[in-house]
Amino acid sequence: MHHAIEYQHFSTSTLQVGPRKRSPMGQLLRVTQGAALLKLGAHELLLTPGSHFWLCANALAAFTTLADCQHDLLACSVRVPQPAQAGWLQASPLMDALLDSLAAWSRPRDWQGPYGQRLQVVGDELHGCTISSLGDQALQDAWQALARAQPDSVAAWQTLLGTRGLEGPDAQALQDQWQLLQGIRLLRSGSTPSQVVSRLGYRDESALAEAHLQWLGAPLSPQPSATR
């Protein structure tokens, strides 16, 4: 890390499955378009536009962006005063305005110039922000119901999108990507495609491969044969 605070903006057209890992830095995640999933402990949280989540240094988490997601990542060295606990962050209007300006930044990214000055102000704002363990509980409940395929969860999710003024993801896209995300995790942990199909309810291995191509934009790689 070259500076005490660093900023990056990401735009992804496909599902990007993040590994579960710890970061030595504190991280602020802000979704500005689409949606993302954050696995933290036993929880799988859904981040939608306007969501800010603070991950304290060394928190064990996996961050996955869904298709057509845009998000900001602000990484802070432990030298910078910052929240000690992970949670939903209540950003100030000034912080959001500064992050918006950094996302659209086209001038030199000089730490000694205006760019670095804005980052330092963001750091000052961060220190004073409120962190909560509870976010939009109605949205999280609707997402969890959809993930479990509970009765009427699709209609409830679509209604919630309307009341929140969110453009997506629609219920089918969210369910399909959640199913594939679980499949990718199983494959990475050593399961075979046939085991994934059986466990997650895919029609067959070709359906799993089709989902992989649709949402990740790449064919499903052949899995190595088990050694004897």
XYZ file of N, CA and C in Angstrom, residues 4-6 74 80-81 91-100 102 111-129:
108
model
N -1.654 6.028 2.905
C -2.457 5.623 4.052
C -3.891 5.294 3.655
N -4.396 5.973 2.612
C -5.752 5.729 2.116
C -5.684 5.580 0.604
N -6.300 4.546 0.076
C -6.329 4.350 -1.370
C -7.750 4.045 -1.817
N -12.586 1.646 -0.649
C -11.676 2.557 0.032
C -10.893 1.735 1.044
N -4.447 4.915 9.980
C -5.521 5.902 9.890
C -6.581 5.603 10.953
N -6.988 6.604 11.752
C -8.078 6.365 12.708
C -9.321 5.874 11.968
N -22.968 6.960 5.932
C -22.083 7.945 5.304
C -22.684 9.343 5.370
N -21.824 10.321 5.537
C -22.270 11.712 5.512
C -22.455 12.153 4.063
N -23.274 13.180 3.815
C -23.418 13.698 2.452
C -22.077 14.114 1.851
N -21.186 14.672 2.689
C -19.876 15.086 2.192
C -19.069 13.873 1.736
N -19.100 12.794 2.508
C -18.358 11.598 2.109
C -18.864 11.060 0.777
N -20.182 10.975 0.622
C -20.732 10.472 -0.638
C -20.349 11.369 -1.808
N -20.392 12.678 -1.596
C -20.029 13.610 -2.666
C -18.560 13.443 -3.055
N -17.701 13.258 -2.070
C -16.276 13.067 -2.349
C -16.025 11.751 -3.081
N -16.701 10.694 -2.660
C -16.538 9.403 -3.336
C -17.052 9.467 -4.772
N -18.149 10.189 -4.979
C -18.656 10.376 -6.346
C -17.617 11.086 -7.208
N -14.375 11.133 -6.770
C -13.227 10.254 -6.998
C -13.534 9.213 -8.067
N -1.046 12.259 -4.673
C -1.367 12.308 -3.251
C -1.132 13.698 -2.663
N -0.179 14.451 -3.229
C 0.127 15.786 -2.718
C -0.803 16.852 -3.284
N -1.648 16.479 -4.252
C -2.537 17.442 -4.891
C -3.987 17.274 -4.458
N -4.924 17.797 -5.282
C -6.351 17.745 -4.941
C -6.876 16.330 -4.700
N -6.364 15.367 -5.463
C -6.837 13.986 -5.300
C -6.526 13.474 -3.889
N -5.281 13.644 -3.468
C -4.890 13.199 -2.138
C -5.603 13.966 -1.038
N -5.844 15.264 -1.289
C -6.547 16.069 -0.291
C -7.965 15.549 -0.068
N -8.611 15.147 -1.159
C -9.972 14.611 -1.027
C -9.971 13.290 -0.269
N -8.972 12.467 -0.546
C -8.876 11.208 0.187
C -8.684 11.456 1.688
N -7.894 12.456 2.014
C -7.669 12.753 3.424
C -8.949 13.237 4.093
N -9.756 14.008 3.370
C -11.034 14.459 3.928
C -11.979 13.268 4.097
N -11.973 12.353 3.125
C -12.782 11.135 3.259
C -12.371 10.379 4.522
N -11.062 10.290 4.758
C -10.579 9.626 5.963
C -11.061 10.314 7.224
N -11.059 11.647 7.215
C -11.562 12.401 8.370
C -13.047 12.118 8.596
N -13.811 12.087 7.504
C -15.246 11.808 7.601
C -15.492 10.391 8.124
N -14.690 9.462 7.639
C -14.851 8.057 8.018
C -14.763 7.878 9.527
N -13.832 8.566 10.125
C -13.601 8.417 11.563
C -14.832 8.814 12.370
N -15.645 9.728 11.824
C -16.811 10.199 12.571
C -18.118 9.523 12.207
N -18.079 8.551 11.296
C -19.314 7.897 10.845
C -19.811 6.869 11.860
